[in-house]
Tab-separated table of C-alpha atoms and ligand atoms in Angstrom:
chain	number	residue	atom	x	y	z
A	207	MET	CA	108.663	50.685	111.067
A	208	ALA	CA	111.487	52.385	112.925
A	209	THR	CA	111.969	55.113	110.382
A	210	MET	CA	109.418	57.437	108.906
A	211	ASP	CA	109.595	59.009	105.493
A	212	THR	CA	109.304	62.672	106.515
A	213	SER	CA	108.989	63.894	102.956
A	214	ASN	CA	105.823	61.841	102.747
A	215	ALA	CA	104.677	63.160	106.095
A	216	THR	CA	105.055	66.779	105.004
A	217	GLN	CA	103.618	66.167	101.553
A	218	GLY	CA	100.884	63.779	102.673
A	219	THR	CA	97.377	63.840	101.368
A	220	GLN	CA	95.460	66.975	102.288
A	221	HIS	CA	91.712	67.487	102.510
A	222	LEU	CA	89.108	70.236	102.524
A	223	SER	CA	85.390	69.903	103.089
A	224	GLY	CA	82.522	72.124	102.073
A	225	ALA	CA	80.356	72.766	99.048
A	226	ILE	CA	82.410	71.759	96.016
A	227	PHE	CA	81.768	73.194	92.581
A	228	SER	CA	82.524	70.137	90.472
A	229	GLY	CA	82.215	69.883	86.722
A	230	GLU	CA	78.683	68.501	87.191
A	231	GLY	CA	77.359	70.992	89.730
A	232	TRP	CA	77.565	71.289	93.520
A	233	LEU	CA	78.561	68.485	95.876
A	234	GLN	CA	78.465	68.756	99.649
A	235	GLY	CA	81.497	66.738	100.604
A	236	GLU	CA	85.251	66.535	100.627
A	237	LEU	CA	88.104	66.859	98.217
A	238	SER	CA	91.615	65.514	98.676
A	239	TRP	CA	94.883	66.179	96.968
A	240	HIS	CA	98.359	64.761	97.023
A	241	GLN	CA	101.232	67.012	95.967
A	242	ASP	CA	99.851	69.022	93.041
A	243	LYS	CA	96.957	66.733	91.975
A	244	LEU	CA	93.401	66.220	93.137
A	245	ILE	CA	93.009	62.579	94.081
A	246	SER	CA	89.364	62.547	95.076
A	247	VAL	CA	86.314	64.772	94.832
A	248	SER	CA	83.219	63.311	96.451
A	249	GLY	CA	79.975	64.207	98.181
A	250	GLN	CA	76.214	64.441	97.919
A	251	PRO	CA	74.815	66.449	95.013
A	252	VAL	CA	73.073	69.621	96.280
A	253	ALA	CA	71.288	72.541	94.703
A	254	GLU	CA	73.298	75.762	94.928
A	255	ARG	CA	70.781	77.343	97.336
A	256	ASP	CA	71.272	74.401	99.745
A	257	ALA	CA	75.058	74.339	99.494
A	258	GLN	CA	76.723	74.996	102.868
A	259	PRO	CA	79.855	77.167	102.778
A	260	PRO	CA	82.792	77.195	102.640
A	261	TYR	CA	82.532	77.031	98.872
A	262	LEU	CA	85.399	75.122	97.272
A	263	VAL	CA	85.712	76.340	93.694
A	264	PRO	CA	88.328	75.943	90.944
A	265	GLY	CA	91.290	78.343	91.097
A	266	PHE	CA	90.732	81.295	88.768
A	267	ILE	CA	92.331	81.620	85.325
A	268	ASP	CA	93.063	85.114	84.017
A	269	LEU	CA	93.974	85.344	80.331
A	270	HIS	CA	94.763	89.083	80.380
A	271	VAL	CA	97.148	90.378	83.074
A	272	HIS	CA	99.554	93.310	82.621
A	273	GLY	CA	100.636	93.657	86.215
A	274	GLY	CA	99.839	93.487	89.899
A	275	GLY	CA	101.288	94.193	93.317
A	276	GLY	CA	102.967	97.353	92.004
A	277	ARG	CA	104.870	95.703	89.121
A	278	ASP	CA	104.298	95.606	85.358
A	279	VAL	CA	105.038	92.771	82.900
A	280	MET	CA	106.834	95.245	80.598
A	281	GLU	CA	109.488	95.869	83.276
A	282	GLY	CA	110.960	92.422	82.632
A	283	GLY	CA	113.467	91.267	85.263
A	284	THR	CA	111.767	89.861	88.337
A	285	ALA	CA	108.468	91.757	87.939
A	286	MET	CA	106.632	88.510	87.138
A	287	ASP	CA	107.416	87.083	90.599
A	288	THR	CA	105.485	89.892	92.266
A	289	ILE	CA	102.660	89.879	89.715
A	290	ALA	CA	102.051	86.114	89.876
A	291	ALA	CA	102.219	86.086	93.690
A	292	SER	CA	99.900	89.066	94.012
A	293	HIS	CA	97.178	87.621	91.744
A	294	ALA	CA	97.455	84.260	93.539
A	295	GLN	CA	96.496	86.047	96.763
A	296	HIS	CA	93.231	86.901	95.003
A	297	GLY	CA	92.481	83.350	93.910
A	298	THR	CA	94.122	83.333	90.461
A	299	THR	CA	96.102	80.129	90.034
A	300	SER	CA	96.949	80.449	86.321
A	301	LEU	CA	97.423	83.511	84.159
A	302	LEU	CA	98.774	84.798	80.853
A	303	ALA	CA	101.476	87.463	81.097
A	304	THR	CA	100.207	90.204	78.816
A	305	THR	CA	102.454	92.588	76.920
A	306	MET	CA	101.597	96.047	75.596
A	307	THR	CA	102.095	97.594	72.187
A	308	ALA	CA	105.786	98.562	72.317
A	309	SER	CA	109.050	98.398	70.409
A	310	HIS	CA	110.420	94.979	69.478
A	311	GLN	CA	113.164	95.270	72.104
A	312	ASP	CA	110.747	96.282	74.874
A	313	ILE	CA	108.530	93.265	74.167
A	314	VAL	CA	111.592	90.983	74.116
A	315	THR	CA	112.722	92.394	77.486
A	316	ALA	CA	109.283	91.693	78.960
A	317	LEU	CA	109.162	88.149	77.549
A	318	GLU	CA	112.674	87.363	78.791
A	319	GLY	CA	111.542	88.255	82.305
A	320	VAL	CA	108.508	86.000	81.898
A	321	ALA	CA	110.657	83.156	80.501
A	322	ALA	CA	113.060	83.373	83.460
A	323	PHE	CA	110.115	83.265	85.880
A	324	ARG	CA	108.696	80.193	84.132
A	325	GLU	CA	112.048	78.414	84.379
A	326	ARG	CA	112.313	79.152	88.097
A	327	GLN	CA	108.692	78.083	88.553
A	328	SER	CA	109.098	74.749	86.794
A	329	ALA	CA	112.283	74.087	88.793
A	330	GLY	CA	110.358	74.828	92.010
A	331	ALA	CA	112.866	77.597	92.771
A	332	ASN	CA	110.456	80.430	93.547
A	333	ASP	CA	110.125	81.518	97.172
A	334	SER	CA	106.421	82.191	97.312
A	335	VAL	CA	103.492	80.205	95.962
A	336	ALA	CA	102.422	82.039	92.816
A	337	ALA	CA	100.013	81.637	89.924
A	338	ALA	CA	101.268	79.448	87.072
A	339	VAL	CA	102.233	81.614	84.106
A	340	ILE	CA	100.960	79.409	81.306
A	341	GLY	CA	102.219	81.607	78.487
A	342	ALA	CA	101.930	85.048	76.958
A	343	HIS	CA	99.119	87.167	75.607
A	344	LEU	CA	100.511	89.677	73.110
A	345	GLU	CA	98.169	92.676	73.189
A	346	GLY	CA	99.385	94.412	70.066
A	347	PRO	CA	101.584	95.712	68.646
A	348	TYR	CA	99.551	94.777	65.549
A	349	ILE	CA	96.556	96.934	66.380
A	350	ASN	CA	94.778	99.793	64.653
A	351	PRO	CA	96.552	103.119	65.336
A	352	GLY	CA	93.080	104.678	65.231
A	353	LYS	CA	91.947	102.619	68.263
A	354	LEU	CA	94.891	102.659	70.639
A	355	GLY	CA	92.952	103.044	73.886
A	356	ALA	CA	95.704	103.155	76.493
A	357	GLN	CA	98.260	101.501	74.183
A	358	PRO	CA	101.187	103.678	73.084
A	359	ASP	CA	101.547	104.337	69.343
A	360	ALA	CA	104.117	101.703	68.430
A	361	THR	CA	101.856	99.779	66.076
A	362	ARG	CA	103.186	97.853	63.112
A	363	ILE	CA	102.261	95.074	60.682
A	364	ALA	CA	102.513	91.504	62.013
A	365	THR	CA	105.203	89.348	60.421
A	366	VAL	CA	106.012	85.677	60.953
A	367	GLU	CA	109.653	86.617	61.660
A	368	GLU	CA	108.792	88.866	64.598
A	369	LEU	CA	106.095	86.552	65.974
A	370	ALA	CA	108.443	83.556	65.874
A	371	LEU	CA	111.048	85.465	67.902
A	372	TYR	CA	108.465	86.149	70.611
A	373	HIS	CA	107.056	82.621	70.535
A	374	GLN	CA	110.572	81.170	71.013
A	375	ARG	CA	110.915	83.009	74.314
A	376	VAL	CA	107.487	82.376	75.809
A	377	PRO	CA	104.742	80.275	74.204
A	378	LEU	CA	102.147	82.645	72.812
A	379	LYS	CA	98.682	81.454	73.823
A	380	VAL	CA	96.621	84.507	72.879
A	381	ILE	CA	97.212	87.484	70.594
A	382	THR	CA	95.093	90.610	70.306
A	383	LEU	CA	95.296	92.232	66.897
A	384	ALA	CA	93.207	94.363	64.569
A	385	PRO	CA	92.206	91.993	61.741
A	386	GLU	CA	91.791	94.886	59.297
A	387	CYS	CA	95.495	95.713	59.777
A	388	LEU	CA	96.836	92.279	58.765
A	389	ALA	CA	98.903	92.041	55.588
A	390	GLU	CA	98.647	89.012	53.328
A	391	ASN	CA	102.010	87.690	54.494
A	392	GLY	CA	101.082	84.453	56.235
A	393	ALA	CA	101.201	85.842	59.807
A	394	LEU	CA	97.621	84.880	60.670
A	395	GLU	CA	98.011	81.404	59.178
A	396	TRP	CA	101.253	80.912	61.142
A	397	LEU	CA	99.547	81.939	64.417
A	398	LEU	CA	96.704	79.492	63.818
A	399	GLU	CA	99.165	76.703	63.023
A	400	GLN	CA	100.838	77.335	66.384
A	401	GLN	CA	97.370	77.084	67.992
A	402	VAL	CA	97.566	80.672	69.229
A	403	ARG	CA	94.069	81.978	69.961
A	404	VAL	CA	93.714	85.019	67.717
A	405	GLN	CA	91.469	87.744	69.149
A	406	ALA	CA	90.204	90.938	67.554
A	407	GLY	CA	90.767	94.022	69.663
A	408	HIS	CA	91.906	97.645	69.459
A	409	THR	CA	90.135	97.547	66.108
A	410	LEU	CA	87.940	99.577	63.789
A	411	ALA	CA	86.801	96.502	61.830
A	412	THR	CA	83.381	96.711	60.194
A	413	TYR	CA	80.858	93.892	60.462
A	414	GLU	CA	81.992	92.653	57.038
A	415	GLN	CA	85.673	92.760	58.005
A	416	ALA	CA	84.860	90.934	61.240
A	417	SER	CA	83.022	88.285	59.240
A	418	GLU	CA	86.045	87.803	56.947
A	419	ALA	CA	88.315	87.565	59.987
A	420	TRP	CA	86.015	84.946	61.509
A	421	ASP	CA	86.175	82.899	58.310
A	422	ALA	CA	89.969	83.183	58.440
A	423	GLY	CA	90.065	81.802	62.016
A	424	VAL	CA	89.793	84.801	64.361
A	425	ARG	CA	87.541	83.447	67.121
A	426	GLY	CA	88.198	85.631	70.160
A	427	PHE	CA	87.293	89.205	71.079
A	428	THR	CA	89.402	91.258	73.477
A	429	HIS	CA	87.805	93.193	76.344
A	430	LEU	CA	84.455	93.250	74.561
A	431	PHE	CA	82.986	96.759	74.124
A	432	ASN	CA	86.323	98.451	74.954
A	433	ALA	CA	88.683	99.620	72.183
A	434	MET	CA	86.161	98.879	69.423
A	435	PRO	CA	83.436	101.094	67.913
A	436	PRO	CA	80.113	101.021	69.813
A	437	PHE	CA	77.116	99.141	68.472
A	438	ASN	CA	75.057	100.910	65.829
A	439	HIS	CA	72.089	99.143	64.300
A	440	ARG	CA	72.884	100.333	60.766
A	441	GLU	CA	76.594	99.792	61.196
A	442	PRO	CA	76.955	96.999	63.759
A	443	GLY	CA	80.720	96.708	63.380
A	444	LEU	CA	82.890	94.051	64.963
A	445	LEU	CA	80.966	94.360	68.228
A	446	GLY	CA	77.718	93.492	66.451
A	447	PHE	CA	79.438	90.551	64.781
A	448	ALA	CA	80.701	89.269	68.130
A	449	LEU	CA	77.260	89.578	69.746
A	450	ALA	CA	75.694	87.740	66.827
A	451	HIS	CA	78.231	84.947	66.321
A	452	ALA	CA	80.914	84.572	69.010
A	453	GLU	CA	81.095	81.529	71.265
A	454	TYR	CA	83.866	83.068	73.408
A	455	ALA	CA	84.868	86.636	74.283
A	456	GLU	CA	86.689	88.320	77.156
A	457	ILE	CA	85.067	91.000	79.261
A	458	ILE	CA	86.219	93.166	82.191
A	459	PRO	CA	83.470	92.885	84.842
A	460	ASP	CA	84.707	95.676	87.125
A	461	LEU	CA	81.433	97.573	86.478
A	462	VAL	CA	83.528	100.528	85.256
A	463	HIS	CA	84.744	99.395	81.835
A	464	VAL	CA	81.310	98.083	80.863
A	465	HIS	CA	77.907	99.185	82.181
A	466	GLU	CA	75.993	96.380	83.844
A	467	GLY	CA	73.325	96.580	81.136
A	468	ALA	CA	75.932	95.992	78.445
A	469	LEU	CA	77.419	93.178	80.529
A	470	ASN	CA	74.006	91.537	80.712
A	471	THR	CA	73.601	91.971	76.952
A	472	ALA	CA	76.894	90.181	76.344
A	473	LEU	CA	76.072	87.459	78.901
A	474	ARG	CA	72.846	86.779	77.040
A	475	ALA	CA	74.430	86.863	73.577
A	476	ILE	CA	77.799	85.105	74.004
A	477	PRO	CA	77.469	81.670	75.626
A	478	SER	CA	81.055	81.280	76.855
A	479	LEU	CA	81.783	84.904	77.796
A	480	TYR	CA	84.613	84.808	80.335
A	481	ALA	CA	86.051	87.323	82.792
A	482	ILE	CA	89.509	88.833	82.595
A	483	THR	CA	90.989	91.573	84.741
A	484	ASP	CA	93.192	93.469	82.220
A	485	GLY	CA	94.897	94.100	85.575
A	486	THR	CA	97.747	96.564	85.904
A	487	ALA	CA	100.465	97.183	88.494
A	488	ALA	CA	97.752	98.965	90.507
A	489	CYS	CA	95.955	95.647	91.251
A	490	ALA	CA	95.890	94.897	94.982
A	491	MET	CA	97.594	98.240	95.700
A	492	PRO	CA	96.542	101.553	97.287
A	493	ASP	CA	95.539	104.609	95.239
A	494	GLY	CA	98.538	106.285	93.629
A	495	GLU	CA	100.771	106.427	90.590
A	496	TYR	CA	101.879	103.291	88.717
A	497	ARG	CA	103.536	102.241	85.500
A	498	LEU	CA	101.765	100.630	82.522
A	499	GLY	CA	104.416	99.849	79.904
A	500	THR	CA	106.179	103.155	79.320
A	501	GLN	CA	103.255	105.216	80.602
A	502	GLN	CA	102.315	106.642	83.972
A	503	VAL	CA	98.869	105.673	85.202
A	504	PHE	CA	96.889	106.777	88.229
A	505	LYS	CA	94.713	104.619	90.442
A	506	HIS	CA	91.816	106.400	92.080
A	507	GLY	CA	88.287	105.363	93.035
A	508	GLY	CA	88.555	101.802	91.709
A	509	CYS	CA	89.807	102.916	88.262
A	510	VAL	CA	93.172	103.213	86.586
A	511	ARG	CA	93.551	106.085	84.117
A	512	LEU	CA	96.133	107.845	81.987
A	513	ARG	CA	96.854	111.476	82.814
A	514	ASN	CA	94.339	112.465	80.082
A	515	GLY	CA	91.594	110.566	81.926
A	516	SER	CA	91.158	107.572	79.609
A	517	LEU	CA	90.836	104.171	81.272
A	518	ALA	CA	94.138	102.298	81.228
A	519	GLY	CA	93.606	98.709	82.257
A	520	SER	CA	92.012	97.989	85.592
A	521	CYS	CA	92.692	97.278	89.244
A	522	LEU	CA	90.246	94.374	89.226
A	523	THR	CA	91.110	90.975	90.686
A	524	LEU	CA	89.190	87.832	89.719
A	525	ASP	CA	87.751	87.280	93.218
A	526	GLN	CA	86.081	90.683	92.867
A	527	ALA	CA	85.024	89.838	89.293
A	528	LEU	CA	83.271	86.736	90.636
A	529	ARG	CA	81.465	88.767	93.308
A	530	ASN	CA	80.451	91.365	90.703
A	531	LEU	CA	78.943	88.670	88.475
A	532	VAL	CA	76.946	87.335	91.420
A	533	THR	CA	75.798	90.894	92.217
A	534	LEU	CA	74.469	91.072	88.646
A	535	GLY	CA	72.284	88.062	89.414
A	536	ARG	CA	74.402	85.228	88.045
A	537	SER	CA	74.497	82.042	90.103
A	538	LEU	CA	77.743	81.342	91.944
A	539	GLY	CA	78.285	78.288	89.741
A	540	ASP	CA	77.884	80.402	86.605
A	541	ALA	CA	80.342	82.995	87.971
A	542	CYS	CA	82.858	80.216	88.767
A	543	GLN	CA	82.659	78.987	85.197
A	544	ARG	CA	83.340	82.470	83.854
A	545	VAL	CA	86.470	82.976	85.976
A	546	ALA	CA	87.866	79.436	85.687
A	547	THR	CA	86.184	76.769	83.575
A	548	LEU	CA	85.513	78.731	80.384
A	549	PRO	CA	88.952	80.379	80.028
A	550	ALA	CA	90.528	76.920	80.504
A	551	ARG	CA	88.235	75.433	77.878
A	552	TYR	CA	88.945	78.299	75.454
A	553	LEU	CA	92.690	77.624	75.684
A	554	GLY	CA	92.167	73.861	75.521
A	555	LEU	CA	93.661	73.315	79.006
A	556	ARG	CA	92.368	69.966	80.221
A	557	ASP	CA	94.290	69.813	83.488
A	558	ARG	CA	92.638	72.772	85.253
A	559	GLY	CA	89.540	74.961	85.388
A	560	GLN	CA	87.463	72.356	87.242
A	561	LEU	CA	87.602	70.394	90.467
A	562	ALA	CA	87.830	66.775	89.345
A	563	THR	CA	90.050	63.829	90.187
A	564	GLY	CA	93.362	63.913	88.360
A	565	LEU	CA	93.363	67.639	87.670
A	566	ARG	CA	95.695	70.215	89.233
A	567	ALA	CA	94.904	71.006	92.859
A	568	ASP	CA	94.016	74.668	92.214
A	569	ILE	CA	91.339	75.630	94.723
A	570	ALA	CA	89.786	78.884	95.895
A	571	VAL	CA	87.955	78.667	99.221
A	572	LEU	CA	85.182	81.241	99.660
A	573	ASN	CA	83.199	82.043	102.785
A	574	HIS	CA	79.462	82.764	102.924
A	575	GLN	CA	80.104	86.356	101.766
A	576	LEU	CA	82.202	85.055	98.862
A	577	GLN	CA	85.370	86.485	100.354
A	578	LEU	CA	88.461	84.342	99.921
A	579	ASP	CA	89.444	82.319	102.953
A	580	LYS	CA	92.225	80.326	101.394
A	581	VAL	CA	93.893	79.692	98.039
A	582	ILE	CA	95.588	76.429	97.060
A	583	CYS	CA	97.806	76.624	93.990
A	584	ALA	CA	99.162	73.328	92.587
A	585	GLY	CA	98.544	71.782	96.016
A	586	ARG	CA	100.315	74.483	98.037
A	587	GLU	CA	98.630	77.114	100.135
A	588	VAL	CA	99.205	80.728	99.091
A	589	GLN	CA	100.353	82.918	101.997
A	590	ARG	CA	97.926	85.810	102.351
B	261	ZN	ZN1	95.184	94.862	78.208
């Protein structure tokens, strides 16, 4: 042939070899992708202790992200570009843009920024390779004013009218609400019809109220242990209900929000416990002052706090979450599931969360110390 199709040459099949965490365990071998899809995953099955790095693991999926790289989802505008690029540098290839409790207009402003980012992303018009923003997680405003945590006091009662306006702008995938604060106005039923995963959080629900919420379809629990009453054996509360019954719950494994003993308790009790960052603008940034919604927060010593000292989101990234889980004694495969496979399964995403032929080419490459060497997002390498 005298001519060569250069577009094919630049977008030809690419390969990586190493220890691959496939859906069925570890394979020592090679994976290949073309454009944004994995086209082959093959190798010899190996036990994790015999797997030779680099480790090729599924790109991470973070269902609770407020910010990163110095920007906050609530800013709207182009903040999402920075946030999605910054988390991608830490191995996150899909995330949910997470809003705070705020006025209707402030939430709309945030979602319009997210919607514009998603349009640019699907048109391939973004400059840098960034995590896919698969939808929104509304954290509030329908929470209990008695359990705000770091959320500002702009709580209100959920209505279908308001929810539909948000859902029109960006598909809602997850909502955090206090089930005891729902009115009987059809809002919960509407959310479930739209297949939004409804999570209890920022709540004072009793065990009995949690049980009623479960029967009504509330299946998720937001940053388990945080912004809910602590466990008491005579009054186990929503936390006790989650430990006794939940299949899925989110947890922040930065070893600050939850003591490692409590983390181990939850890991033993809740089969599909998955990691989130609850990351703020301070993620991947030096110590200093940042914005969280309308509030000033301060990053210092691996924590992000309000001026009054209460924890306000985190500066965790999912690569660090994975290392923390391994430090707690989890296998690397188990940690990979908790930062990728389980959040995908919880949302019903079949095209990611595992390394298997036909799925999105979202790959995190880890060295023998579990530091990231490389991140591939929808087949393209993230510049780091
Ligand atoms: Zn949050």
